[in-house]
CSV table of C-alpha atoms and ligand atoms in Angstrom, one decimal:
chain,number,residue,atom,x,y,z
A,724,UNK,CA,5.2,-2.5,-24.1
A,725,UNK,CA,1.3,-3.2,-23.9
A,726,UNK,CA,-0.7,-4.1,-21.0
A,727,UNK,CA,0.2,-8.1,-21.0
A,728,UNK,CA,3.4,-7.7,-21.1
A,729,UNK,CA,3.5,-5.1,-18.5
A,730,UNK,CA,1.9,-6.8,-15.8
A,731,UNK,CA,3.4,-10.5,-16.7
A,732,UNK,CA,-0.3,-11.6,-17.0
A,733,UNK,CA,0.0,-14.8,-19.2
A,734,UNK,CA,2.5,-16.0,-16.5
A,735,UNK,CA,0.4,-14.8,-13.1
A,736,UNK,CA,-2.9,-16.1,-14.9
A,737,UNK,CA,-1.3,-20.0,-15.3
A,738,UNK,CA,-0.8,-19.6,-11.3
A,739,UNK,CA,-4.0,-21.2,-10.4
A,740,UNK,CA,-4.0,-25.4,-10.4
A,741,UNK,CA,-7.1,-26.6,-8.5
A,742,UNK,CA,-6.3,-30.1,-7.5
A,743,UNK,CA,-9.5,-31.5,-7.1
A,744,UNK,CA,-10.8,-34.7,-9.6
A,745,UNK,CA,-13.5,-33.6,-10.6
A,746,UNK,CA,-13.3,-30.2,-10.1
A,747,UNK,CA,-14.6,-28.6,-7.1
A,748,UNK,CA,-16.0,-25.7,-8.4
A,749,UNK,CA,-14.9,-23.4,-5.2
A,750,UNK,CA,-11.3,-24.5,-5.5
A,751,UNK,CA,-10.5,-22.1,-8.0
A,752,UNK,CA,-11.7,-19.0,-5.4
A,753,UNK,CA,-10.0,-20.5,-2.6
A,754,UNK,CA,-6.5,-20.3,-5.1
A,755,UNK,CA,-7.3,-17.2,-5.9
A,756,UNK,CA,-8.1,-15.3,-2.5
A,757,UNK,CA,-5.1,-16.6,-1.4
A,758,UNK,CA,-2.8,-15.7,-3.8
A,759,UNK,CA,-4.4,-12.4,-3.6
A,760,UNK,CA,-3.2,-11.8,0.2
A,761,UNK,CA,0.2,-12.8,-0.7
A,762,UNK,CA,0.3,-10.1,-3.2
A,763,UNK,CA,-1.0,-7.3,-0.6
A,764,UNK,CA,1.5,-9.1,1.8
A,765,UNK,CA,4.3,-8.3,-0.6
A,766,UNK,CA,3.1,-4.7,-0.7
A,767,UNK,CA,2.7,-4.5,2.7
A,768,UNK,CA,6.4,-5.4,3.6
A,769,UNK,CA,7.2,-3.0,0.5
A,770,UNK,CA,5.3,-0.3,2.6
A,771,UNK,CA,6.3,-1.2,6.0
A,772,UNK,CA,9.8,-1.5,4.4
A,773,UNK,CA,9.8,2.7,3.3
A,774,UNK,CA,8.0,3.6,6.4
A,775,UNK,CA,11.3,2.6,8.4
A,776,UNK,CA,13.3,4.5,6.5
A,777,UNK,CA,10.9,7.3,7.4
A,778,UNK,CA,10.6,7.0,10.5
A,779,UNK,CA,14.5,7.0,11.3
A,780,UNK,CA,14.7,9.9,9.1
A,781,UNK,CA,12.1,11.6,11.2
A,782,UNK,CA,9.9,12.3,8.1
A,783,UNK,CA,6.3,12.8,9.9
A,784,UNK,CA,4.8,13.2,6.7
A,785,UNK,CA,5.9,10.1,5.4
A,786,UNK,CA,5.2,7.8,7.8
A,787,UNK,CA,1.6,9.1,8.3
A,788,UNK,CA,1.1,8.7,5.0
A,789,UNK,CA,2.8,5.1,4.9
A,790,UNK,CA,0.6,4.1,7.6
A,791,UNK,CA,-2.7,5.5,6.3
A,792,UNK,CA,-1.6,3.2,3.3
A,793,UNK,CA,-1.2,-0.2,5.0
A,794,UNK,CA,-4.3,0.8,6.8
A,795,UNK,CA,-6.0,1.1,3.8
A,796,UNK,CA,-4.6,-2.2,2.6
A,797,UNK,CA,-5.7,-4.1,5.7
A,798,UNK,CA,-9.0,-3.0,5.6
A,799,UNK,CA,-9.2,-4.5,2.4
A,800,UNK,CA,-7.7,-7.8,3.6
A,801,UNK,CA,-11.0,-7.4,6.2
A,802,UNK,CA,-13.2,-7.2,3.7
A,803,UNK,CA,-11.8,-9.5,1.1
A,804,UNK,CA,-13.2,-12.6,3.8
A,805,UNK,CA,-16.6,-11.9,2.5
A,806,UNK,CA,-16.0,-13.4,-0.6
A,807,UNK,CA,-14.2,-16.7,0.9
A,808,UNK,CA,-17.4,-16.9,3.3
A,809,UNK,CA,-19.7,-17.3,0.3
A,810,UNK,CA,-18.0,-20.9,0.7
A,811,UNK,CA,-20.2,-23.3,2.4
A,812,UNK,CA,-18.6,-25.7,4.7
A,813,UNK,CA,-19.9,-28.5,2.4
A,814,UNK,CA,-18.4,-26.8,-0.4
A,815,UNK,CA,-14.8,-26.8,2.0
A,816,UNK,CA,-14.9,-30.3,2.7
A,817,UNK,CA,-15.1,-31.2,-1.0
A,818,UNK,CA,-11.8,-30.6,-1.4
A,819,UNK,CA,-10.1,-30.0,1.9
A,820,UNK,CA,-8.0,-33.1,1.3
A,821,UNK,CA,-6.0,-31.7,-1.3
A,822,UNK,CA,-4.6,-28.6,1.0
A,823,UNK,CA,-3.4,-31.8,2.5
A,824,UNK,CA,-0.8,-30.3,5.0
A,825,UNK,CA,-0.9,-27.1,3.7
A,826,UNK,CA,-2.1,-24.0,5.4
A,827,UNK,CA,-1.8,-20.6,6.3
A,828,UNK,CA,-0.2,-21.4,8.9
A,829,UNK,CA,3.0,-21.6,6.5
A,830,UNK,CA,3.0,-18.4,4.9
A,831,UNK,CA,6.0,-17.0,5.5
A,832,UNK,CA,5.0,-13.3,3.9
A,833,UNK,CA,2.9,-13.4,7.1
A,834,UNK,CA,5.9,-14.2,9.5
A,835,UNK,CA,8.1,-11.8,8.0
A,836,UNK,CA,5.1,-9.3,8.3
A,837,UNK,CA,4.8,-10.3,12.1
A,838,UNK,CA,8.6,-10.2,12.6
A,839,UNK,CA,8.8,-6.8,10.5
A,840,UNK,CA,5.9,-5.1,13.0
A,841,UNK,CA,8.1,-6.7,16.6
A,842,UNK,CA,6.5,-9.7,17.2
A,843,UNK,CA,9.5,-12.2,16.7
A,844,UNK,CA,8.7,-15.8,17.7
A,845,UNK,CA,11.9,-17.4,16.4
A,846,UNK,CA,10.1,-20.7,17.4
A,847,UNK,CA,8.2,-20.4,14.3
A,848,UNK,CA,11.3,-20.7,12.3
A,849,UNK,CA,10.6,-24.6,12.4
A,850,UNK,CA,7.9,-24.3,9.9
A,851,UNK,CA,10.5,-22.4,7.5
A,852,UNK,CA,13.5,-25.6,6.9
A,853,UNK,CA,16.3,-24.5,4.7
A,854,UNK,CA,14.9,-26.6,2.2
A,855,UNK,CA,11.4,-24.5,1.8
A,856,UNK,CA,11.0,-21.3,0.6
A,857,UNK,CA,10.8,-18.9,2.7
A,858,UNK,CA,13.9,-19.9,5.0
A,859,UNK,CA,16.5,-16.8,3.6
A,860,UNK,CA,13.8,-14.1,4.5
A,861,UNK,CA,12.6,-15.8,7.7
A,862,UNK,CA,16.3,-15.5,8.9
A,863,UNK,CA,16.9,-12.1,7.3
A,864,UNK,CA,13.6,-10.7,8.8
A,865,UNK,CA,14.8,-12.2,12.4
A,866,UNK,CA,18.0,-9.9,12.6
A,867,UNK,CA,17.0,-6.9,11.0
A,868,UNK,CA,15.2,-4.1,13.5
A,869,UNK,CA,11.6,-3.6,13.5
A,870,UNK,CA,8.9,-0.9,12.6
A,871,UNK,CA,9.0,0.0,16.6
A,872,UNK,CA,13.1,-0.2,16.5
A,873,UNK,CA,12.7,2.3,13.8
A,874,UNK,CA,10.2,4.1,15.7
A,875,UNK,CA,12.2,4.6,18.9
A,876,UNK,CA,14.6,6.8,16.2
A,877,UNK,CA,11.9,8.6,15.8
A,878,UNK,CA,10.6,9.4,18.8
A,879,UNK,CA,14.2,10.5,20.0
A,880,UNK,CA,14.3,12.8,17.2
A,881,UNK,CA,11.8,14.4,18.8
A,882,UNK,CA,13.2,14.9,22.0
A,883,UNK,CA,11.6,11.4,23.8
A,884,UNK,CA,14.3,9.6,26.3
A,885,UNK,CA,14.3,6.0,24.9
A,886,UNK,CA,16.0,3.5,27.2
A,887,UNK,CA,19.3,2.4,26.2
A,888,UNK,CA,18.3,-1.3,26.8
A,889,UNK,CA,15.9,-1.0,24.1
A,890,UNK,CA,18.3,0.7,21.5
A,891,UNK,CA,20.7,-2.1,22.2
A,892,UNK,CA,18.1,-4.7,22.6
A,893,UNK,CA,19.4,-8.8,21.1
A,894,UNK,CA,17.3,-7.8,17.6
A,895,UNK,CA,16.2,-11.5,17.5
A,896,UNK,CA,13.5,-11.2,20.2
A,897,UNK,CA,10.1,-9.3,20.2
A,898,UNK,CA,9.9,-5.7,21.0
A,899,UNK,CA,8.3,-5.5,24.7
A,900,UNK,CA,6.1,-2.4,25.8
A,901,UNK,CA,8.5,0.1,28.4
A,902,UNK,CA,7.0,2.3,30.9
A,903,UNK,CA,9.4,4.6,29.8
A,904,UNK,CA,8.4,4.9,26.3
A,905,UNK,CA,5.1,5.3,27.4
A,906,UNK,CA,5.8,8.3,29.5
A,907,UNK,CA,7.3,10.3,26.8
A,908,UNK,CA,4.1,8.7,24.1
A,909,UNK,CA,1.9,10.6,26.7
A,910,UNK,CA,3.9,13.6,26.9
A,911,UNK,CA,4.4,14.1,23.1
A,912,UNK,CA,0.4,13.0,22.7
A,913,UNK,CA,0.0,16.3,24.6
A,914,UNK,CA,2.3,18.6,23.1
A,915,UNK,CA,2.6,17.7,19.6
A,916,UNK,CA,-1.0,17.3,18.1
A,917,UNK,CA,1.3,16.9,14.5
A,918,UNK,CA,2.7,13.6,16.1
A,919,UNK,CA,-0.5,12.7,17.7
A,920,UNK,CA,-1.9,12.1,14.1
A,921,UNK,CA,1.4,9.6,13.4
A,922,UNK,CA,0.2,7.7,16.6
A,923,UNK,CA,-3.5,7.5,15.7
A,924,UNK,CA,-2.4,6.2,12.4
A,925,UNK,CA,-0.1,3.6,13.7
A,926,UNK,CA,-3.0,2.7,15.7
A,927,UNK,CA,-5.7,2.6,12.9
A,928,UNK,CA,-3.6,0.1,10.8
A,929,UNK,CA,-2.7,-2.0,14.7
A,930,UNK,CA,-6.6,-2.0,14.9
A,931,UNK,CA,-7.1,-3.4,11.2
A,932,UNK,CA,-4.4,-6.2,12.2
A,933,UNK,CA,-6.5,-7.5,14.8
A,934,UNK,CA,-9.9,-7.0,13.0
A,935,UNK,CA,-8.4,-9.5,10.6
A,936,UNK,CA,-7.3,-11.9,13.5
A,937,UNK,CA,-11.2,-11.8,14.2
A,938,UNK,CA,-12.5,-11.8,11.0
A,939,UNK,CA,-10.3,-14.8,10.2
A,940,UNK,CA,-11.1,-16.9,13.6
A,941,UNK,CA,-14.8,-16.4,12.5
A,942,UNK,CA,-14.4,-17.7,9.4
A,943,UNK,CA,-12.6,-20.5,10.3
A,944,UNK,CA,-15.3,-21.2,13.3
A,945,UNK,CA,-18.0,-21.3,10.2
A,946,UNK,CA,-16.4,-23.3,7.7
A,947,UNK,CA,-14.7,-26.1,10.2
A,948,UNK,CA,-16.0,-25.4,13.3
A,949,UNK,CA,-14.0,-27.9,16.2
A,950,UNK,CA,-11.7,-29.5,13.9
A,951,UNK,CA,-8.1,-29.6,14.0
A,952,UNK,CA,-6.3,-27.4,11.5
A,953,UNK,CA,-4.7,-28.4,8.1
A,954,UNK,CA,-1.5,-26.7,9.6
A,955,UNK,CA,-1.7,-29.2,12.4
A,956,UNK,CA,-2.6,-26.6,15.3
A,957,UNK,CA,-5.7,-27.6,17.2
A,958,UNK,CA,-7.8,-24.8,14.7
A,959,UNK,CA,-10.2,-21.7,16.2
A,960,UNK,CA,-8.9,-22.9,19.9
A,961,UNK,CA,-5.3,-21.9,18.9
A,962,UNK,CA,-6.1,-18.9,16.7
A,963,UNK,CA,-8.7,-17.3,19.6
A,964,UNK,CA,-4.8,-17.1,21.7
A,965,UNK,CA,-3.4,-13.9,19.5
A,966,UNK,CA,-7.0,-12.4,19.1
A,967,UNK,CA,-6.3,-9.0,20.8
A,968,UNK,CA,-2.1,-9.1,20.2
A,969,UNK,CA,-1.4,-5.5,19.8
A,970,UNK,CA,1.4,-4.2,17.5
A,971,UNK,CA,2.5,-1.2,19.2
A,972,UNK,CA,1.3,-2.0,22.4
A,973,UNK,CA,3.1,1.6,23.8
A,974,UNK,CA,0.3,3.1,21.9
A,975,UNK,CA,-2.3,1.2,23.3
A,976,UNK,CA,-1.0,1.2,26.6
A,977,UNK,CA,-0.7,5.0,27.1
A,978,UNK,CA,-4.5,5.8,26.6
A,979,UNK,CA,-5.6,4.6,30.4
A,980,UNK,CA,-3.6,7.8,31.0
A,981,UNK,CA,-5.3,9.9,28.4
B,421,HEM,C1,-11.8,-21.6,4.5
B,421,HEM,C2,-10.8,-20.8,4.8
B,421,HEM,C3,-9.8,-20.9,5.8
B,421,HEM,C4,-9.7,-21.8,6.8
B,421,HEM,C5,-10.6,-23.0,7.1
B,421,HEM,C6,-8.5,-21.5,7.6
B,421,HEM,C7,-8.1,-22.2,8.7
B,421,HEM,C8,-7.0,-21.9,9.4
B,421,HEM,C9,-6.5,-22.6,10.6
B,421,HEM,C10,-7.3,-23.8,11.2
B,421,HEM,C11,-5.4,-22.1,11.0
B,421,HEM,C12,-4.5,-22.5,12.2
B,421,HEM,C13,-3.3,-23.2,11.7
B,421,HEM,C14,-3.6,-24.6,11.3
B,421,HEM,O1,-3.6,-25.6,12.1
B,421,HEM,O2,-3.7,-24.8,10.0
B,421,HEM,C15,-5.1,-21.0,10.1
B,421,HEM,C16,-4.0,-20.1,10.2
B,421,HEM,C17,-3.7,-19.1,9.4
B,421,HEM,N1,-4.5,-18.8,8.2
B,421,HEM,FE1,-6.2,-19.5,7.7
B,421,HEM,N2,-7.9,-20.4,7.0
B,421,HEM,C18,-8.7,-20.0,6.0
B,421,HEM,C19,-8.5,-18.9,5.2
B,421,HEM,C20,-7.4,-18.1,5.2
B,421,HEM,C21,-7.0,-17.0,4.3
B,421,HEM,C22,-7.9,-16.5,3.2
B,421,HEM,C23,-5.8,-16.5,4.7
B,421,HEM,C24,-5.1,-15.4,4.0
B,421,HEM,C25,-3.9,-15.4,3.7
B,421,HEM,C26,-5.4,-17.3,5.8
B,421,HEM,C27,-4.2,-17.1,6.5
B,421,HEM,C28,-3.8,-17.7,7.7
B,421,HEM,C29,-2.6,-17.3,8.4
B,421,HEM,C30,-1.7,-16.2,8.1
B,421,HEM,C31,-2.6,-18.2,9.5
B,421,HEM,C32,-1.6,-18.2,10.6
B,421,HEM,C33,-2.2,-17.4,11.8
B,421,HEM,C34,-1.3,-17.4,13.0
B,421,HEM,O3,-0.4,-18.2,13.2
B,421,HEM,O4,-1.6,-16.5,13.9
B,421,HEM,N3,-6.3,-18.2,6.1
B,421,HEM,N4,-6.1,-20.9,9.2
């Protein structure tokens, strides 16, 4: 075995086509940034994927460490837009055409990472046909429980009442923030400093989510500024509409009370 070989590198280096005649020279970074976000998408579902399993098994441990990790990996999703921003919007146009309808609106990793962290929109299954990839996980994603499903285990572990609606909830739909859950968040915030550092971790990555939301509006307000997305959505108008979507909005609702 040697290094090549190892990594599959002759195969993931003939993954880059620019499509531009003549070449676009910024096409080729374009490719490549986003192929690298799918790759730290499939590690962050492989991630998210272990820190379920943690969390039902009530391994504290674990999942703080899980969470530091995918924190770690979305801060580097954050900073990775620097590169794409040393793209001018001249330099965009040159070869916008050829993303024709294609857009990042269509990455499914991203959906699956959305429906994996609670926030099931099954409405976005339309973008996901049984004829393009990305259909069998969409619908396998859509009926499995979620980080916070997974969480609730936890928390009930540790003594916390969890509302029977929510352990029988239809897995299909989004989690929704419970008053409930929120009570027993304080209480353990309180009492167990050991789970307060899970919570401040699940936070941390939650954060890094929506500094990418930001990050990404911004950078999409520089390069296109009013137009209409590739994707077909009206652009920075409709991306502004998630800006501040928590993930584990228990967490975030709890610290009025704090
Ligand atoms: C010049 C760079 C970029 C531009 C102009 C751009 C533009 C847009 C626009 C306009 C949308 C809204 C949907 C649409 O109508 O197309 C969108 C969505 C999206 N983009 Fe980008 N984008 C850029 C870079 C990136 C990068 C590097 C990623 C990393 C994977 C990315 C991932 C996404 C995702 C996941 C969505 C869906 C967001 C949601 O539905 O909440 N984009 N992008």
């Amino acid at each position: 075995m040697n290094y090549s070989e190892y990594l599959n590198l002759p195969k993931l280096l003939a993954l880059q086509h620019p499509r531009s005649a003549p070449p676009e020279h910024d096409e080729m970074l374009f490719i490549v940034i986003h192929q690298t976000y799918e790759l730290w998408f499939k590690l962050m579902l492989h991630e998210l994927e272990r820190i379920r399993s943690e969390l039902s098994a009530g391994d504290l441990y674990g999942s703080i460490a899980g969470f530091q990790r995918v924190r770690t990996v979305m801060k580097t999703l954050v900073a990775q837009l620097d590169i794409l921003e040393t793209m001018t919007p001249m330099s965009f146009t040159s070869f916008r055409d050829r993303l024709d309808t294609s857009s990042g609106f269509q990455s499914y990793q991203y959906r699956e990472l959305e429906f994996v962290l609670g926030y099931k929109r099954p409405e976005v299954l339309k973008y996901y046909p049984p004829d393009l990839p990305g259909h069998a996980e969409m619908q396998k994603r859509l009926r499995e429980p979620t980080v916070i499903d997974h969480f609730y285990d936890f928390l009930a572990a540790q003594g916390a009442k969890i509302p029977d609606e929510l352990r029988r909830r239809d897995l299909t739909h989004a989690n929704q923030p419970n008053p409930q859950v929120q009570d027993e968040i304080l209480r353990l915030y309180h009492d167990r400093p050991d789970l307060a550092i899970l919570f401040e971790a699940m936070i941390d990555f939650d954060e890094g989510l929506q500094e990418w939301r930001y990050r990404h509006v911004k950078l999409v307000e520089r390069t296109i500024g009013s137009k209409t997305g590739t994707g077909g959505s009206p652009g920075v108008d409709f991306l502004k509409k998630s800006l501040f979507l928590p993930a584990f909005a228990d967490l975030w609702a709890v610290r009025v009370r704090m």
